[in-house]
N, CA, C and O atoms as a GROMACS GRO file, in nm:
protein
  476
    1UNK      N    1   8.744  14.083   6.468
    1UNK     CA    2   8.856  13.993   6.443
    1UNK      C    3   8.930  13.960   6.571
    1UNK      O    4   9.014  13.873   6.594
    2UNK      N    5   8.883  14.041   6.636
    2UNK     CA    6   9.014  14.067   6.784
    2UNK      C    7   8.965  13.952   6.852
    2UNK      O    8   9.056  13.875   6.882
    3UNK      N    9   8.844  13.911   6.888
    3UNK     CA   10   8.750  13.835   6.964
    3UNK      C   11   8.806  13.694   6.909
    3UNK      O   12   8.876  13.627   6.985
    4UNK      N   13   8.778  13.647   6.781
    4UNK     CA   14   8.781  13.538   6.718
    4UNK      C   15   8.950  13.507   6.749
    4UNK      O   16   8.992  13.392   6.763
    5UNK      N   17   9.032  13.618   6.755
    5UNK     CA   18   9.116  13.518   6.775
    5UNK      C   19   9.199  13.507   6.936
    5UNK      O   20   9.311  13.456   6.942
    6UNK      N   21   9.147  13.548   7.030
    6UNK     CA   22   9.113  13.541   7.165
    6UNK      C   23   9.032  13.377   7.158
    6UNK      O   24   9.070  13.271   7.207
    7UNK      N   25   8.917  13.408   7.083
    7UNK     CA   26   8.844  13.271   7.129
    7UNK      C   27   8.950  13.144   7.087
    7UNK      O   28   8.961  13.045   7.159
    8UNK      N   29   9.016  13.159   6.981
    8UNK     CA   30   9.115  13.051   6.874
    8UNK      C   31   9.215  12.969   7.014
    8UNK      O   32   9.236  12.850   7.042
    9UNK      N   33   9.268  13.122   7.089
    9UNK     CA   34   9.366  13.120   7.168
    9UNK      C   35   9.343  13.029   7.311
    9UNK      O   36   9.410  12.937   7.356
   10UNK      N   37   9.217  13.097   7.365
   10UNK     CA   38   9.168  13.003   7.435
   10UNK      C   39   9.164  12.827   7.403
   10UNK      O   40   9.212  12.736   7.471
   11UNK      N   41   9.107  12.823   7.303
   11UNK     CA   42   9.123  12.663   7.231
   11UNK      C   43   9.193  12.636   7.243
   11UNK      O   44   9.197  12.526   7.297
   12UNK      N   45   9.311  12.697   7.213
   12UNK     CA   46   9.468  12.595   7.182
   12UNK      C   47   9.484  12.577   7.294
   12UNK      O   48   9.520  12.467   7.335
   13UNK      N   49   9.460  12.694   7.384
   13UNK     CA   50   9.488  12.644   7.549
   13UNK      C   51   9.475  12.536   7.582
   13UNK      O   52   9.564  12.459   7.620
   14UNK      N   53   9.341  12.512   7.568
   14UNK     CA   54   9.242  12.414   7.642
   14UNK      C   55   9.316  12.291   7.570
   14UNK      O   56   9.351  12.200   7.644
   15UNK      N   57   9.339  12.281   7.446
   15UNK     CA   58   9.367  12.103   7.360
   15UNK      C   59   9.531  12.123   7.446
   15UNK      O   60   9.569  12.019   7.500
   16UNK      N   61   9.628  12.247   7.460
   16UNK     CA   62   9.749  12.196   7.515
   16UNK      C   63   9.748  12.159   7.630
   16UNK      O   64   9.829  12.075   7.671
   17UNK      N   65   9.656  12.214   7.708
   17UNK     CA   66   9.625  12.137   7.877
   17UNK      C   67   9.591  12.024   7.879
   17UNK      O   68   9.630  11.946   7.966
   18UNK      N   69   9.520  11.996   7.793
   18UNK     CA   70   9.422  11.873   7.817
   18UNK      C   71   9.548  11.782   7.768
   18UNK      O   72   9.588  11.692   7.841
   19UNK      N   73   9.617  11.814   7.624
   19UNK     CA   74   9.767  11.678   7.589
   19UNK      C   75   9.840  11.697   7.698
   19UNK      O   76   9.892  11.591   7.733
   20UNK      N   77   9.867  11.790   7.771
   20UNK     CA   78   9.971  11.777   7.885
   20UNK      C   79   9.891  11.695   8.000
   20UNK      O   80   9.978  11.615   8.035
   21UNK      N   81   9.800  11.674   8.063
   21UNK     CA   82   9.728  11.586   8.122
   21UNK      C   83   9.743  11.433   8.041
   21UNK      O   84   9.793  11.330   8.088
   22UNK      N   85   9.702  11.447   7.947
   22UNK     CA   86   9.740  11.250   7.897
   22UNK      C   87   9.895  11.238   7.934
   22UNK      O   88   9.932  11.161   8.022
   23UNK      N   89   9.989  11.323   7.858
   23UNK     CA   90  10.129  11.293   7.899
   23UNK      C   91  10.123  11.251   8.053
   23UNK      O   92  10.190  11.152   8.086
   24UNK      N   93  10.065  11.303   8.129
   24UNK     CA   94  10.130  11.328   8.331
   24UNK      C   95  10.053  11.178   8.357
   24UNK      O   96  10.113  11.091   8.419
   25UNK      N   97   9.923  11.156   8.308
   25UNK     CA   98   9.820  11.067   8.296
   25UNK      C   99   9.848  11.014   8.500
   25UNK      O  100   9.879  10.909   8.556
   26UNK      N  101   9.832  11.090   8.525
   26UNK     CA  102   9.829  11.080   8.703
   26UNK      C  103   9.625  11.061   8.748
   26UNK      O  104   9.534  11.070   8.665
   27UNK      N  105   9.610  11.037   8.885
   27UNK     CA  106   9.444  11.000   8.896
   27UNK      C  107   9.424  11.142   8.914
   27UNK      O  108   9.311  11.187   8.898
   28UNK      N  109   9.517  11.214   8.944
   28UNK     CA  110   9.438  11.366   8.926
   28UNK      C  111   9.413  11.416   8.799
   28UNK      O  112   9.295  11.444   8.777
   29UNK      N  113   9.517  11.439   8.681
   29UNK     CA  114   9.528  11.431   8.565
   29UNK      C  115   9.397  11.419   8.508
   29UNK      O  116   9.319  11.497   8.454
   30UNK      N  117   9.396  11.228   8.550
   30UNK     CA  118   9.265  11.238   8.483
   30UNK      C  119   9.120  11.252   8.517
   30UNK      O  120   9.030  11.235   8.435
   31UNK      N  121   9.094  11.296   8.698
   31UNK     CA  122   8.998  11.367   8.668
   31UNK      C  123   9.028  11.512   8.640
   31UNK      O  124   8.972  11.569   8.734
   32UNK      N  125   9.070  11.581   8.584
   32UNK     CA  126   9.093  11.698   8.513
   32UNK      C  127   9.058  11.716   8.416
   32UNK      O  128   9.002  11.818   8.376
   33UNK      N  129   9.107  11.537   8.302
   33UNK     CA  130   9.049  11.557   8.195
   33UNK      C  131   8.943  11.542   8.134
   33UNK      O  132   8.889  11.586   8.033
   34UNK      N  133   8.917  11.449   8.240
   34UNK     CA  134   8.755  11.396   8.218
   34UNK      C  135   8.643  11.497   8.276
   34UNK      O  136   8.529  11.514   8.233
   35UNK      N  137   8.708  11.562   8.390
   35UNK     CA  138   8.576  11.676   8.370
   35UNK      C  139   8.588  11.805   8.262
   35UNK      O  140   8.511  11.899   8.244
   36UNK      N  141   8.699  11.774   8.204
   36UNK     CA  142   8.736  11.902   8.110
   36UNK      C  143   8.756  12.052   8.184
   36UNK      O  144   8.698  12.147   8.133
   37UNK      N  145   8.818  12.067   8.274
   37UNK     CA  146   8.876  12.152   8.357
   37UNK      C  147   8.992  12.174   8.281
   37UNK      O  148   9.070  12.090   8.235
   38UNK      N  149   8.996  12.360   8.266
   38UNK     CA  150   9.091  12.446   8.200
   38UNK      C  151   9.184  12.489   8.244
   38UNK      O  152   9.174  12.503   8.366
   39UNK      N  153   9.309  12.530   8.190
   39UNK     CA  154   9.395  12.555   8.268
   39UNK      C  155   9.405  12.657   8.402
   39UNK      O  156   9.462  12.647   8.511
   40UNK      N  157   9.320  12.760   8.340
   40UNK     CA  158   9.296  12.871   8.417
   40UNK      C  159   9.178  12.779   8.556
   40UNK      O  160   9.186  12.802   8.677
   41UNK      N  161   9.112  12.711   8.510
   41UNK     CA  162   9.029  12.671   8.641
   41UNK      C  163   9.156  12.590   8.738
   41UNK      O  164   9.175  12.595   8.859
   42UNK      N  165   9.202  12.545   8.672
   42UNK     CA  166   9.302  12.452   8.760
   42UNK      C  167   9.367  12.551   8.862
   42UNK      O  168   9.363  12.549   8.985
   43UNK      N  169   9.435  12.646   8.766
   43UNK     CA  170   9.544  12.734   8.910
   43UNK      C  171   9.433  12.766   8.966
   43UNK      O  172   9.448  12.756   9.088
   44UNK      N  173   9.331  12.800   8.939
   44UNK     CA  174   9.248  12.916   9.054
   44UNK      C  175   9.173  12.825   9.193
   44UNK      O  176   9.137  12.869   9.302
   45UNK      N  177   9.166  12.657   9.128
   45UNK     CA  178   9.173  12.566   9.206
   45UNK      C  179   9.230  12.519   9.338
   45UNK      O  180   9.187  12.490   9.449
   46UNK      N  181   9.381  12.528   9.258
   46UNK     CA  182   9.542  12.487   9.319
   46UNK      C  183   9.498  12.627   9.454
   46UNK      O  184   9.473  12.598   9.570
   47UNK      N  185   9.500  12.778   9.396
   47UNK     CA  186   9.510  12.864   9.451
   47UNK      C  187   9.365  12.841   9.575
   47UNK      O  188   9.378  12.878   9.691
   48UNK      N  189   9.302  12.808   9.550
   48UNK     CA  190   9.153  12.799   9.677
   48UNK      C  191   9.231  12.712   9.777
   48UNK      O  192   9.282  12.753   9.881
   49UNK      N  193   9.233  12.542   9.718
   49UNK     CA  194   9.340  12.512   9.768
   49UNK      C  195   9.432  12.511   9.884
   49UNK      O  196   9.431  12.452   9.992
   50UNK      N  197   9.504  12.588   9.834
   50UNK     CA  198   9.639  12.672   9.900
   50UNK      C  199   9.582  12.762  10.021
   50UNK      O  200   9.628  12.751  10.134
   51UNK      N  201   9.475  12.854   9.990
   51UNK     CA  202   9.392  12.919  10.102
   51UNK      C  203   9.346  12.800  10.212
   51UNK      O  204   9.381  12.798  10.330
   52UNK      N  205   9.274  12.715  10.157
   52UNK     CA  206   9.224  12.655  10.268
   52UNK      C  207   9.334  12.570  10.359
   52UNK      O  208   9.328  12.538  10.478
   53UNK      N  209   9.432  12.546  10.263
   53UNK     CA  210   9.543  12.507  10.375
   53UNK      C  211   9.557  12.618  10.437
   53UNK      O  212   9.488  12.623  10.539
   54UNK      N  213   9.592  12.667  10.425
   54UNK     CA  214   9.667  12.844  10.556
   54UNK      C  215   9.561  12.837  10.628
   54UNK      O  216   9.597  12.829  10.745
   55UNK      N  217   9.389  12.834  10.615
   55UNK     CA  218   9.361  12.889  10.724
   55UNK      C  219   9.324  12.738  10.788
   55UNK      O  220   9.249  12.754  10.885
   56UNK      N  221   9.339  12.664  10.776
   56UNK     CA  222   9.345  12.472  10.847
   56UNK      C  223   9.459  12.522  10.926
   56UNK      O  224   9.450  12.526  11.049
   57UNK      N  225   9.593  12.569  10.850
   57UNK     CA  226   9.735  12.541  10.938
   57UNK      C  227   9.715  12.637  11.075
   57UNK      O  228   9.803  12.628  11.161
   58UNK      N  229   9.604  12.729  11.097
   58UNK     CA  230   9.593  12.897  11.146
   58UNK      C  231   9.500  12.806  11.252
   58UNK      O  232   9.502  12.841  11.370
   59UNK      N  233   9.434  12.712  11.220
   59UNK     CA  234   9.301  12.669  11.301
   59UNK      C  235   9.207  12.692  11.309
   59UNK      O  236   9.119  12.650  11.383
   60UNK      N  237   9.207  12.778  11.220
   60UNK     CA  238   9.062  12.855  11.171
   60UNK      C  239   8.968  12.769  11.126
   60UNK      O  240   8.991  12.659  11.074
   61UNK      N  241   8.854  12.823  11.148
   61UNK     CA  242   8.734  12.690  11.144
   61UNK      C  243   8.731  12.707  10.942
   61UNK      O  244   8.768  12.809  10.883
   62UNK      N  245   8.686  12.600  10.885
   62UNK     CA  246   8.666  12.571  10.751
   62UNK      C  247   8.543  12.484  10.785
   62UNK      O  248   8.526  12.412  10.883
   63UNK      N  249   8.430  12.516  10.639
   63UNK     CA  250   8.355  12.441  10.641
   63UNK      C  251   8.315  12.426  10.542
   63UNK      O  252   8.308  12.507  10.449
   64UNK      N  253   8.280  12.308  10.547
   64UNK     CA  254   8.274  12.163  10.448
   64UNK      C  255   8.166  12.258  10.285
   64UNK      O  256   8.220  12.286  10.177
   65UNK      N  257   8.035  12.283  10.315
   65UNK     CA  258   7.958  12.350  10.280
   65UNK      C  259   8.001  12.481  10.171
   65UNK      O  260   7.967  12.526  10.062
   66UNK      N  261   8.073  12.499  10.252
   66UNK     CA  262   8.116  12.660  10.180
   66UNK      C  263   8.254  12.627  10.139
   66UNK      O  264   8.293  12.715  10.062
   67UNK      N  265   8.355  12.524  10.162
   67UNK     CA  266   8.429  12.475  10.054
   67UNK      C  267   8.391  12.425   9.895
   67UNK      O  268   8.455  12.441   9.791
   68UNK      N  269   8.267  12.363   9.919
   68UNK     CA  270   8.230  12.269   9.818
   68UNK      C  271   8.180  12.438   9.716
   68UNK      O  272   8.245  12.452   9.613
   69UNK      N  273   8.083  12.541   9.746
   69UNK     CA  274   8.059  12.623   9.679
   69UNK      C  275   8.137  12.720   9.622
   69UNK      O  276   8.103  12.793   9.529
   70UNK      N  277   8.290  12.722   9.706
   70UNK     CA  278   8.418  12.801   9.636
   70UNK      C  279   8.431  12.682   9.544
   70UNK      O  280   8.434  12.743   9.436
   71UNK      N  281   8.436  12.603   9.524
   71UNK     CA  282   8.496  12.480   9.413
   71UNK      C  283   8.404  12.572   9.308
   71UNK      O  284   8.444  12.670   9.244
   72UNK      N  285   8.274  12.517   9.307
   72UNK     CA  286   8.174  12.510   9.204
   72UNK      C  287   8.167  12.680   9.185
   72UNK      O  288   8.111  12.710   9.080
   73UNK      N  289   8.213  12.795   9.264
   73UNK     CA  290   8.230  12.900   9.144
   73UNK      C  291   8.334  12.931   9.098
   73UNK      O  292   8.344  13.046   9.055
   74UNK      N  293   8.437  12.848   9.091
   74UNK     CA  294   8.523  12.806   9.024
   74UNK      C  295   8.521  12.754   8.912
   74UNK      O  296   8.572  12.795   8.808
   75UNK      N  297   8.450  12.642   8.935
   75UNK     CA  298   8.395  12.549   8.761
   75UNK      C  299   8.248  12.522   8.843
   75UNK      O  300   8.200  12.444   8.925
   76UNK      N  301   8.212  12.642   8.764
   76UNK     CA  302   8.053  12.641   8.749
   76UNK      C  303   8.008  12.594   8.646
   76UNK      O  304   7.917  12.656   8.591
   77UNK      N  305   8.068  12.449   8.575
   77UNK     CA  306   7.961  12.402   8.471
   77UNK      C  307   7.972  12.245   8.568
   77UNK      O  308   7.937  12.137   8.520
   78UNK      N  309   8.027  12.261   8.710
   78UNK     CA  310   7.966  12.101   8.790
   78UNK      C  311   7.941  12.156   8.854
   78UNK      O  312   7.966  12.094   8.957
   79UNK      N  313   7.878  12.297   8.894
   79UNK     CA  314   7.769  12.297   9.006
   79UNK      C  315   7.724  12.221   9.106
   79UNK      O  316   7.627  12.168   9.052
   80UNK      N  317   7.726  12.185   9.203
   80UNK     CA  318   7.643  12.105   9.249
   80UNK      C  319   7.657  11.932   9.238
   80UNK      O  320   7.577  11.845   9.272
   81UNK      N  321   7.786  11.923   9.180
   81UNK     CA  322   7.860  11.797   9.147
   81UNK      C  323   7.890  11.720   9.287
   81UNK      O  324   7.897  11.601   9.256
   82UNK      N  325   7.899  11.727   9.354
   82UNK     CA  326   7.985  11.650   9.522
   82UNK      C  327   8.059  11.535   9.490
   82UNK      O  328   8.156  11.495   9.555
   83UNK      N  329   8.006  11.477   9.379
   83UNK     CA  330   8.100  11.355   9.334
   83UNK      C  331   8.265  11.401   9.256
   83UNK      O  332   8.356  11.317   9.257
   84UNK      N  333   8.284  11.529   9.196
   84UNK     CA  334   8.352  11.601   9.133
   84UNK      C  335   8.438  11.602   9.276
   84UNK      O  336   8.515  11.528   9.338
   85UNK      N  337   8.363  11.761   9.291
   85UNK     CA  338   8.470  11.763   9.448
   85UNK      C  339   8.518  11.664   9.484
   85UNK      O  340   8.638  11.662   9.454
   86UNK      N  341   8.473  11.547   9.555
   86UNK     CA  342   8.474  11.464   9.631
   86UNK      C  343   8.640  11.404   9.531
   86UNK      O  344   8.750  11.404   9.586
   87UNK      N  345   8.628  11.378   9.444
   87UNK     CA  346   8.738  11.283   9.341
   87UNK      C  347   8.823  11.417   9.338
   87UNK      O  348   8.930  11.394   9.395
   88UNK      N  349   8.817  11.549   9.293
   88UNK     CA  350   8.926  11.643   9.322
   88UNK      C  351   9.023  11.614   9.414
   88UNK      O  352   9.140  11.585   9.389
   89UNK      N  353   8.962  11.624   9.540
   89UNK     CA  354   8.996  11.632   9.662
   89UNK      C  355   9.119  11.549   9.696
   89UNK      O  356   9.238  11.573   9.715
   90UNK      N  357   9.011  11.402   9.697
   90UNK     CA  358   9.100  11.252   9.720
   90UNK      C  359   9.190  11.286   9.618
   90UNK      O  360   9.302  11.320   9.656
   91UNK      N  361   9.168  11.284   9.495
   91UNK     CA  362   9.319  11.324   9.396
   91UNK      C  363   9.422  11.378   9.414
   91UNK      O  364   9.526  11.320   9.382
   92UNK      N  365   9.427  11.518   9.477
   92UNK     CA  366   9.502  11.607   9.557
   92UNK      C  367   9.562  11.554   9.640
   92UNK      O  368   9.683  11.561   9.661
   93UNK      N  369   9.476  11.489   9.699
   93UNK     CA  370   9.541  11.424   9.856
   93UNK      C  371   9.645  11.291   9.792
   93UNK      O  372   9.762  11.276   9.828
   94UNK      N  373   9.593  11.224   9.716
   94UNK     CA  374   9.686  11.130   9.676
   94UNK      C  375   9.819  11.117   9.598
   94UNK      O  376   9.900  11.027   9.576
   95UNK      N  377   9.800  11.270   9.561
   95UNK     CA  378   9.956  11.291   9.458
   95UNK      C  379  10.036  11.403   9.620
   95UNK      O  380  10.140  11.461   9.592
   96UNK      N  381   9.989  11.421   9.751
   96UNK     CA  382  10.042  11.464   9.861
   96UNK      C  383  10.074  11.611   9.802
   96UNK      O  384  10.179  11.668   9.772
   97UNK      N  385   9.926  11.653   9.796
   97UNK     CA  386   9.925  11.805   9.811
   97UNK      C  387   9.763  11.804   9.839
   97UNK      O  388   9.673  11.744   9.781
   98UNK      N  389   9.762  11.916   9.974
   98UNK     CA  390   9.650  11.995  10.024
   98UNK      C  391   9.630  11.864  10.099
   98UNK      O  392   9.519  11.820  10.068
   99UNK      N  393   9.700  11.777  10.193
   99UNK     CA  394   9.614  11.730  10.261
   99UNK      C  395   9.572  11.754  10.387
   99UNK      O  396   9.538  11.654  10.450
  100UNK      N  397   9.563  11.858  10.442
  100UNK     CA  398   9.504  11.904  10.508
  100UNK      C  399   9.370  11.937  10.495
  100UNK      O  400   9.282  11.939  10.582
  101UNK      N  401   9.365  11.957  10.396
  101UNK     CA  402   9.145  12.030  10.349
  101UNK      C  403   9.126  11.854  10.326
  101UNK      O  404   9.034  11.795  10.382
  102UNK      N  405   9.205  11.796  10.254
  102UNK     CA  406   9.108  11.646  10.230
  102UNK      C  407   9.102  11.592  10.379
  102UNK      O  408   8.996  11.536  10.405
  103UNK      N  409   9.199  11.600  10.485
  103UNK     CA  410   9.152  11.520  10.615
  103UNK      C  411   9.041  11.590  10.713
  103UNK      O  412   8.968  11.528  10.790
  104UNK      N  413   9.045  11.718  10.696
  104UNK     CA  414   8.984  11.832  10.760
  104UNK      C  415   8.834  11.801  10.701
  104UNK      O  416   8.769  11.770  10.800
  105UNK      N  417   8.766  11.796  10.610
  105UNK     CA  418   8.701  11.831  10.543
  105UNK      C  419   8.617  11.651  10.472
  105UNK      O  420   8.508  11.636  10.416
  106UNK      N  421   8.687  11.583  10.496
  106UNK     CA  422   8.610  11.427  10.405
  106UNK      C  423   8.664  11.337  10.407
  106UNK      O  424   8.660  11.255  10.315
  107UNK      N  425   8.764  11.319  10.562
  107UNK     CA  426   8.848  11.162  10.589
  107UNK      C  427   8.740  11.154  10.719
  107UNK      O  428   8.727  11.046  10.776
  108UNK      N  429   8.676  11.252  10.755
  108UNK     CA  430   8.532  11.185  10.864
  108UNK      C  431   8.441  11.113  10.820
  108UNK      O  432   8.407  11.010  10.879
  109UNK      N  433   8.353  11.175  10.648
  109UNK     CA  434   8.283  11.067  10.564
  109UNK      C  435   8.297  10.911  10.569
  109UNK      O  436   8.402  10.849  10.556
  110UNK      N  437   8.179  10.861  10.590
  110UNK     CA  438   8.180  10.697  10.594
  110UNK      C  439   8.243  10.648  10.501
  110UNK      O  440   8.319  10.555  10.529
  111UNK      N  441   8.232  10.696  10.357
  111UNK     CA  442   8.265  10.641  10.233
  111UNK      C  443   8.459  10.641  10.243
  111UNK      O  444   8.533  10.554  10.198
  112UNK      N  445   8.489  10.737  10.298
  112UNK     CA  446   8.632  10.735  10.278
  112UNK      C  447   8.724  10.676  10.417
  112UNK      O  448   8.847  10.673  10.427
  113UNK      N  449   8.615  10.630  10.522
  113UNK     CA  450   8.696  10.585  10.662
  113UNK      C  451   8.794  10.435  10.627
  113UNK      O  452   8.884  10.388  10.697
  114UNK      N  453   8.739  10.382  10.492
  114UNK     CA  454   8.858  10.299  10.539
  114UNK      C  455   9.004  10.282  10.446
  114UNK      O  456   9.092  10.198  10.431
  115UNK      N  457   8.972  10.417  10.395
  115UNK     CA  458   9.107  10.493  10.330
  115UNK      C  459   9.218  10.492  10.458
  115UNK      O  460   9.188  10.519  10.574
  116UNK      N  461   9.369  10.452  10.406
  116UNK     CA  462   9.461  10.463  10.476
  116UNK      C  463   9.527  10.583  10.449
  116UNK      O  464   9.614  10.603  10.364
  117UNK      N  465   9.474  10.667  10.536
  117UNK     CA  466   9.543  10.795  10.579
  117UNK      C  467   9.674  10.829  10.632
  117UNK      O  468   9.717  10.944  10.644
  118UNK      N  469   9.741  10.710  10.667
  118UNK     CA  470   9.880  10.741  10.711
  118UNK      C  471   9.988  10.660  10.557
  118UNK      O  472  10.092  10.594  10.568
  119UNK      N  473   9.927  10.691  10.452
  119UNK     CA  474  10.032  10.664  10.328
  119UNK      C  475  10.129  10.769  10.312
  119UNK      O  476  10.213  10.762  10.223
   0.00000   0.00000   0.00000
């Protein structure tokens, strides 16, 4: 019984995250909701995140490679997504948080050079 309603609990989680995302309905928001990312993936996200800023602000080398694989064991059901990451990222960067890992890390990419980086 204990399990089933752990699993119940989880659910409600997930449908109140996901209505609080339509409410915010921001471009991060909604890739959040559209990849169906949980609440718990989100902070642990926010929190990687947050690391890779400190060691960007430290000068510590970061790399691209082994960012993308902290994402995905994070939400290991996009594995191997780069298009995921990639829209995370820019999302983050566009509501002006973590931009440091998005310039560090995928304002060199061709696809994003003619993004205006000084918004």
């Amino acid at each position: 019984m204990c399990g089933i309603d752990i699993d119940i609990m989880r659910k409600f989680d997930f449908i109140e995250f996901r209505q609080d995302l339509l409410f915010r309905n921001t471009g991060l928001d909604r890739v959040l909701f559209e990849y169906e990312i949980t609440r718990k993936q989100y902070d642990d996200l926010k929190d990687l995140m947050n690391n890779y800023e400190v060691l960007i602000s430290k000068n510590e080398e970061v790399n691209h490679n082994q960012f993308e694989q902290d994402i995905y064991n994070i939400v290991i059901q996009h594995s191997g997504n780069t298009y995921f990451v990639e829209s995370l990222v820019l999302e983050f960067y566009k509501q002006g948080m973590y931009k440091a890992v998005f310039t560090s890390l995928y304002s060199h990419m061709d696809k994003f050079k003619s993004y205006n980086f000084n918004k």
